[in-house]
Amino acid sequence: PTSTKKYASDSSRFSANRRQQAQLQFTLLHYAGPVEYSLDSFVEKNKDKLPKEASDLLLSSTSSMLHVLAKGLDPAAAAEAAAGRRKKKSHSVGAQFTRQLTLLREKIDATDPHYIRCLKPNNQLVPNVYDAATISGQLLCAGVIEAVKVSRAGFSQRLSHGVFLGRYRLLDAGAGMTG
């Protein structure tokens, strides 16, 4: 197995102490704190499947080279296509994430959410004392800072054309006041 020590020196977010190296483990520093991973089946567990549409497209080609490519990328799909069977539709991690995010967005849009985020102003629990580092750390770990960045960048919502027109029609001086 490849030593994790080689990679630990390349990044401040990656570490592997002697115990971890002996057990083929490493730590990544995420925004919420350090997370330990094991190299045992790491690639297999985190490999994203080729989208079904892509493998179907490759397998439907008349090019023998594309058939070989499809068999190499997704041997199970190639075997099923050769046997003429179709298994239950399998979605890639990306497609599942997109579907779940869309469902979540629909639920949020159907409600009128109001959030109150409680922050601990200091570690000493002293009133009227605000430790900027403590508060910033809490906001960072809760994802609030990233949410604000995304919102400022204009990616917070995707409105349909009709909803957008209804909401912002008044800003167009040439559109008039008719609805």
PDB file of C-alpha atoms in Angstrom:
ATOM      1  CA  PRO A   1       0.000   0.000   0.000  1.00  0.00           C
ATOM      2  CA  THR A   2       1.045   3.568  -0.687  1.00  0.00           C
ATOM      3  CA  SER A   3       2.225   5.415   2.378  1.00  0.00           C
ATOM      4  CA  THR A   4      -0.021   8.219   3.616  1.00  0.00           C
ATOM      5  CA  LYS A   5       3.073  10.066   4.882  1.00  0.00           C
ATOM      6  CA  LYS A   6       3.926  11.169   1.337  1.00  0.00           C
ATOM      7  CA  TYR A   7       0.655  13.102   1.049  1.00  0.00           C
ATOM      8  CA  ALA A   8       0.539  14.495   4.594  1.00  0.00           C
ATOM      9  CA  SER A   9       3.319  16.973   3.866  1.00  0.00           C
ATOM     10  CA  ASP A  10       1.544  18.302   0.759  1.00  0.00           C
ATOM     11  CA  SER A  11      -1.541  19.726   2.474  1.00  0.00           C
ATOM     12  CA  SER A  12      -2.378  21.474   5.728  1.00  0.00           C
ATOM     13  CA  ARG A  13      -5.834  19.846   5.670  1.00  0.00           C
ATOM     14  CA  PHE A  14      -4.447  16.310   5.586  1.00  0.00           C
ATOM     15  CA  SER A  15      -2.659  14.491   8.376  1.00  0.00           C
ATOM     16  CA  ALA A  16      -1.696  10.965   9.361  1.00  0.00           C
ATOM     17  CA  ASN A  17       0.095  10.220  12.619  1.00  0.00           C
ATOM     18  CA  ARG A  18       2.072   7.007  13.221  1.00  0.00           C
ATOM     19  CA  ARG A  19      -0.938   5.111  14.610  1.00  0.00           C
ATOM     20  CA  GLN A  20      -3.054   6.122  11.635  1.00  0.00           C
ATOM     21  CA  GLN A  21      -0.332   5.176   9.164  1.00  0.00           C
ATOM     22  CA  ALA A  22       0.011   1.746  10.775  1.00  0.00           C
ATOM     23  CA  GLN A  23      -3.767   1.244  10.492  1.00  0.00           C
ATOM     24  CA  LEU A  24      -3.955   2.771   6.973  1.00  0.00           C
ATOM     25  CA  GLN A  25      -5.990   5.750   8.159  1.00  0.00           C
ATOM     26  CA  PHE A  26      -5.778   9.511   7.695  1.00  0.00           C
ATOM     27  CA  THR A  27      -7.500  12.680   8.886  1.00  0.00           C
ATOM     28  CA  LEU A  28      -8.970  15.476   6.786  1.00  0.00           C
ATOM     29  CA  LEU A  29      -9.699  18.830   8.360  1.00  0.00           C
ATOM     30  CA  HIS A  30     -13.211  19.760   7.180  1.00  0.00           C
ATOM     31  CA  TYR A  31     -14.987  23.025   7.984  1.00  0.00           C
ATOM     32  CA  ALA A  32     -16.714  21.336  10.927  1.00  0.00           C
ATOM     33  CA  GLY A  33     -13.514  19.810  12.298  1.00  0.00           C
ATOM     34  CA  PRO A  34     -11.219  16.832  11.738  1.00  0.00           C
ATOM     35  CA  VAL A  35     -12.682  13.617  10.244  1.00  0.00           C
ATOM     36  CA  GLU A  36     -10.784  10.323  10.222  1.00  0.00           C
ATOM     37  CA  TYR A  37     -10.967   8.029   7.189  1.00  0.00           C
ATOM     38  CA  SER A  38      -9.762   4.490   6.518  1.00  0.00           C
ATOM     39  CA  LEU A  39      -8.012   3.509   3.293  1.00  0.00           C
ATOM     40  CA  ASP A  40      -9.731   0.116   3.407  1.00  0.00           C
ATOM     41  CA  SER A  41     -12.039   0.139   0.347  1.00  0.00           C
ATOM     42  CA  PHE A  42     -11.908   3.950   0.301  1.00  0.00           C
ATOM     43  CA  VAL A  43     -11.924   4.240  -3.486  1.00  0.00           C
ATOM     44  CA  GLU A  44     -14.673   1.644  -3.950  1.00  0.00           C
ATOM     45  CA  LYS A  45     -16.906   3.313  -1.348  1.00  0.00           C
ATOM     46  CA  ASN A  46     -16.442   6.780  -2.841  1.00  0.00           C
ATOM     47  CA  LYS A  47     -16.497   5.957  -6.547  1.00  0.00           C
ATOM     48  CA  ASP A  48     -19.384   7.564  -8.414  1.00  0.00           C
ATOM     49  CA  LYS A  49     -21.116   5.314 -10.919  1.00  0.00           C
ATOM     50  CA  LEU A  50     -21.213   6.189 -14.571  1.00  0.00           C
ATOM     51  CA  PRO A  51     -24.713   7.589 -15.223  1.00  0.00           C
ATOM     52  CA  LYS A  52     -27.002   4.969 -16.751  1.00  0.00           C
ATOM     53  CA  GLU A  53     -27.743   7.267 -19.675  1.00  0.00           C
ATOM     54  CA  ALA A  54     -24.032   7.544 -20.496  1.00  0.00           C
ATOM     55  CA  SER A  55     -23.416   3.788 -20.433  1.00  0.00           C
ATOM     56  CA  ASP A  56     -26.588   3.203 -22.504  1.00  0.00           C
ATOM     57  CA  LEU A  57     -25.376   5.756 -25.037  1.00  0.00           C
ATOM     58  CA  LEU A  58     -21.954   4.109 -25.320  1.00  0.00           C
ATOM     59  CA  LEU A  59     -23.496   0.643 -25.613  1.00  0.00           C
ATOM     60  CA  SER A  60     -25.985   1.763 -28.275  1.00  0.00           C
ATOM     61  CA  SER A  61     -23.199   3.041 -30.524  1.00  0.00           C
ATOM     62  CA  THR A  62     -22.192   1.182 -33.649  1.00  0.00           C
ATOM     63  CA  SER A  63     -18.548   1.853 -32.827  1.00  0.00           C
ATOM     64  CA  SER A  64     -16.769  -1.202 -31.433  1.00  0.00           C
ATOM     65  CA  MET A  65     -14.286   1.095 -29.662  1.00  0.00           C
ATOM     66  CA  LEU A  66     -17.130   2.705 -27.679  1.00  0.00           C
ATOM     67  CA  HIS A  67     -18.455  -0.742 -26.734  1.00  0.00           C
ATOM     68  CA  VAL A  68     -15.027  -1.661 -25.345  1.00  0.00           C
ATOM     69  CA  LEU A  69     -14.933   1.648 -23.476  1.00  0.00           C
ATOM     70  CA  ALA A  70     -18.412   1.032 -22.004  1.00  0.00           C
ATOM     71  CA  LYS A  71     -17.436  -2.458 -20.873  1.00  0.00           C
ATOM     72  CA  GLY A  72     -14.348  -1.079 -19.144  1.00  0.00           C
ATOM     73  CA  LEU A  73     -16.219   1.740 -17.399  1.00  0.00           C
ATOM     74  CA  ASP A  74     -19.259  -0.262 -16.297  1.00  0.00           C
ATOM     75  CA  PRO A  75     -18.816  -4.031 -16.734  1.00  0.00           C
ATOM     76  CA  ALA A  76     -22.117  -4.837 -14.998  1.00  0.00           C
ATOM     77  CA  ALA A  77     -24.151  -2.636 -17.343  1.00  0.00           C
ATOM     78  CA  ALA A  78     -22.345  -4.057 -20.358  1.00  0.00           C
ATOM     79  CA  ALA A  79     -23.104  -7.625 -19.234  1.00  0.00           C
ATOM     80  CA  GLU A  80     -26.770  -6.795 -18.701  1.00  0.00           C
ATOM     81  CA  ALA A  81     -27.015  -5.111 -22.091  1.00  0.00           C
ATOM     82  CA  ALA A  82     -25.426  -8.161 -23.729  1.00  0.00           C
ATOM     83  CA  ALA A  83     -27.891 -10.453 -21.955  1.00  0.00           C
ATOM     84  CA  GLY A  84     -30.778  -8.179 -22.896  1.00  0.00           C
ATOM     85  CA  ARG A  85     -31.818  -7.639 -19.274  1.00  0.00           C
ATOM     86  CA  ARG A  86     -32.445  -4.388 -17.509  1.00  0.00           C
ATOM     87  CA  LYS A  87     -31.925  -4.085 -13.802  1.00  0.00           C
ATOM     88  CA  LYS A  88     -33.695  -1.592 -11.590  1.00  0.00           C
ATOM     89  CA  LYS A  89     -32.585   1.910 -12.532  1.00  0.00           C
ATOM     90  CA  SER A  90     -29.537   2.957 -10.552  1.00  0.00           C
ATOM     91  CA  HIS A  91     -28.774   6.630 -10.081  1.00  0.00           C
ATOM     92  CA  SER A  92     -25.382   8.193  -9.635  1.00  0.00           C
ATOM     93  CA  VAL A  93     -24.567   9.971  -6.383  1.00  0.00           C
ATOM     94  CA  GLY A  94     -24.746  13.275  -8.254  1.00  0.00           C
ATOM     95  CA  ALA A  95     -28.226  12.501  -9.633  1.00  0.00           C
ATOM     96  CA  GLN A  96     -29.441  11.434  -6.174  1.00  0.00           C
ATOM     97  CA  PHE A  97     -28.055  14.632  -4.655  1.00  0.00           C
ATOM     98  CA  THR A  98     -29.756  16.778  -7.309  1.00  0.00           C
ATOM     99  CA  ARG A  99     -33.098  14.993  -6.797  1.00  0.00           C
ATOM    100  CA  GLN A 100     -32.881  15.312  -3.001  1.00  0.00           C
ATOM    101  CA  LEU A 101     -31.897  18.977  -3.245  1.00  0.00           C
ATOM    102  CA  THR A 102     -34.856  19.664  -5.546  1.00  0.00           C
ATOM    103  CA  LEU A 103     -37.246  17.956  -3.114  1.00  0.00           C
ATOM    104  CA  LEU A 104     -35.783  19.909  -0.197  1.00  0.00           C
ATOM    105  CA  ARG A 105     -36.112  23.172  -2.145  1.00  0.00           C
ATOM    106  CA  GLU A 106     -39.773  22.348  -2.897  1.00  0.00           C
ATOM    107  CA  LYS A 107     -40.454  21.719   0.800  1.00  0.00           C
ATOM    108  CA  ILE A 108     -38.725  24.935   1.840  1.00  0.00           C
ATOM    109  CA  ASP A 109     -40.529  26.951  -0.850  1.00  0.00           C
ATOM    110  CA  ALA A 110     -43.872  25.574   0.397  1.00  0.00           C
ATOM    111  CA  THR A 111     -43.190  26.982   3.874  1.00  0.00           C
ATOM    112  CA  ASP A 112     -42.377  30.356   5.340  1.00  0.00           C
ATOM    113  CA  PRO A 113     -39.269  29.490   7.356  1.00  0.00           C
ATOM    114  CA  HIS A 114     -37.768  31.743   9.987  1.00  0.00           C
ATOM    115  CA  TYR A 115     -34.489  30.785  11.593  1.00  0.00           C
ATOM    116  CA  ILE A 116     -33.035  31.861  14.876  1.00  0.00           C
ATOM    117  CA  ARG A 117     -29.439  30.838  15.325  1.00  0.00           C
ATOM    118  CA  CYS A 118     -28.176  30.896  18.904  1.00  0.00           C
ATOM    119  CA  LEU A 119     -24.495  31.620  19.332  1.00  0.00           C
ATOM    120  CA  LYS A 120     -22.357  31.386  22.433  1.00  0.00           C
ATOM    121  CA  PRO A 121     -20.675  34.819  22.652  1.00  0.00           C
ATOM    122  CA  ASN A 122     -17.672  33.629  24.688  1.00  0.00           C
ATOM    123  CA  ASN A 123     -16.329  30.488  26.346  1.00  0.00           C
ATOM    124  CA  GLN A 124     -16.379  32.062  29.815  1.00  0.00           C
ATOM    125  CA  LEU A 125     -20.181  32.647  29.624  1.00  0.00           C
ATOM    126  CA  VAL A 126     -19.691  36.247  30.745  1.00  0.00           C
ATOM    127  CA  PRO A 127     -22.490  38.663  29.715  1.00  0.00           C
ATOM    128  CA  ASN A 128     -21.772  41.459  27.208  1.00  0.00           C
ATOM    129  CA  VAL A 129     -18.387  39.989  26.200  1.00  0.00           C
ATOM    130  CA  TYR A 130     -18.102  38.983  22.562  1.00  0.00           C
ATOM    131  CA  ASP A 131     -15.194  36.880  21.360  1.00  0.00           C
ATOM    132  CA  ALA A 132     -15.000  37.315  17.587  1.00  0.00           C
ATOM    133  CA  ALA A 133     -13.005  34.105  17.078  1.00  0.00           C
ATOM    134  CA  THR A 134     -15.556  32.025  19.027  1.00  0.00           C
ATOM    135  CA  ILE A 135     -18.496  33.506  17.143  1.00  0.00           C
ATOM    136  CA  SER A 136     -16.777  33.198  13.744  1.00  0.00           C
ATOM    137  CA  GLY A 137     -15.944  29.554  14.433  1.00  0.00           C
ATOM    138  CA  GLN A 138     -19.573  28.779  15.270  1.00  0.00           C
ATOM    139  CA  LEU A 139     -20.825  30.542  12.131  1.00  0.00           C
ATOM    140  CA  LEU A 140     -18.249  28.732  10.009  1.00  0.00           C
ATOM    141  CA  CYS A 141     -19.064  25.290  11.442  1.00  0.00           C
ATOM    142  CA  ALA A 142     -22.806  25.859  11.077  1.00  0.00           C
ATOM    143  CA  GLY A 143     -22.355  26.700   7.394  1.00  0.00           C
ATOM    144  CA  VAL A 144     -23.772  30.209   7.809  1.00  0.00           C
ATOM    145  CA  ILE A 145     -20.764  31.939   6.239  1.00  0.00           C
ATOM    146  CA  GLU A 146     -20.902  29.678   3.176  1.00  0.00           C
ATOM    147  CA  ALA A 147     -24.669  30.223   2.885  1.00  0.00           C
ATOM    148  CA  VAL A 148     -24.140  33.989   2.915  1.00  0.00           C
ATOM    149  CA  LYS A 149     -21.416  33.691   0.245  1.00  0.00           C
ATOM    150  CA  VAL A 150     -23.707  31.595  -1.967  1.00  0.00           C
ATOM    151  CA  SER A 151     -26.582  34.007  -1.429  1.00  0.00           C
ATOM    152  CA  ARG A 152     -24.400  37.020  -2.249  1.00  0.00           C
ATOM    153  CA  ALA A 153     -23.232  35.299  -5.413  1.00  0.00           C
ATOM    154  CA  GLY A 154     -26.868  35.038  -6.506  1.00  0.00           C
ATOM    155  CA  PHE A 155     -27.193  31.260  -6.320  1.00  0.00           C
ATOM    156  CA  SER A 156     -29.577  31.112  -3.390  1.00  0.00           C
ATOM    157  CA  GLN A 157     -32.637  30.401  -5.535  1.00  0.00           C
ATOM    158  CA  ARG A 158     -33.578  29.497  -9.047  1.00  0.00           C
ATOM    159  CA  LEU A 159     -36.906  31.043  -9.899  1.00  0.00           C
ATOM    160  CA  SER A 160     -39.074  29.944 -12.798  1.00  0.00           C
ATOM    161  CA  HIS A 161     -39.496  32.504 -15.558  1.00  0.00           C
ATOM    162  CA  GLY A 162     -43.106  33.252 -14.533  1.00  0.00           C
ATOM    163  CA  VAL A 163     -42.268  33.728 -10.852  1.00  0.00           C
ATOM    164  CA  PHE A 164     -39.293  35.927 -11.767  1.00  0.00           C
ATOM    165  CA  LEU A 165     -41.435  38.137 -14.017  1.00  0.00           C
ATOM    166  CA  GLY A 166     -44.135  38.422 -11.378  1.00  0.00           C
ATOM    167  CA  ARG A 167     -41.635  39.408  -8.710  1.00  0.00           C
ATOM    168  CA  TYR A 168     -39.451  41.832 -10.678  1.00  0.00           C
ATOM    169  CA  ARG A 169     -41.786  43.255 -13.362  1.00  0.00           C
ATOM    170  CA  LEU A 170     -41.954  46.617 -11.563  1.00  0.00           C
ATOM    171  CA  LEU A 171     -38.233  47.143 -12.097  1.00  0.00           C
ATOM    172  CA  ASP A 172     -38.717  47.265 -15.878  1.00  0.00           C
ATOM    173  CA  ALA A 173     -39.794  50.840 -16.671  1.00  0.00           C
ATOM    174  CA  GLY A 174     -40.840  49.833 -20.212  1.00  0.00           C
ATOM    175  CA  ALA A 175     -43.153  47.046 -19.039  1.00  0.00           C
ATOM    176  CA  GLY A 176     -45.789  49.409 -17.672  1.00  0.00           C
ATOM    177  CA  MET A 177     -48.017  48.736 -14.724  1.00  0.00           C
ATOM    178  CA  THR A 178     -50.360  46.218 -16.384  1.00  0.00           C
ATOM    179  CA  GLY A 179     -50.402  42.741 -15.017  1.00  0.00           C
TER     180      GLY A 179
END
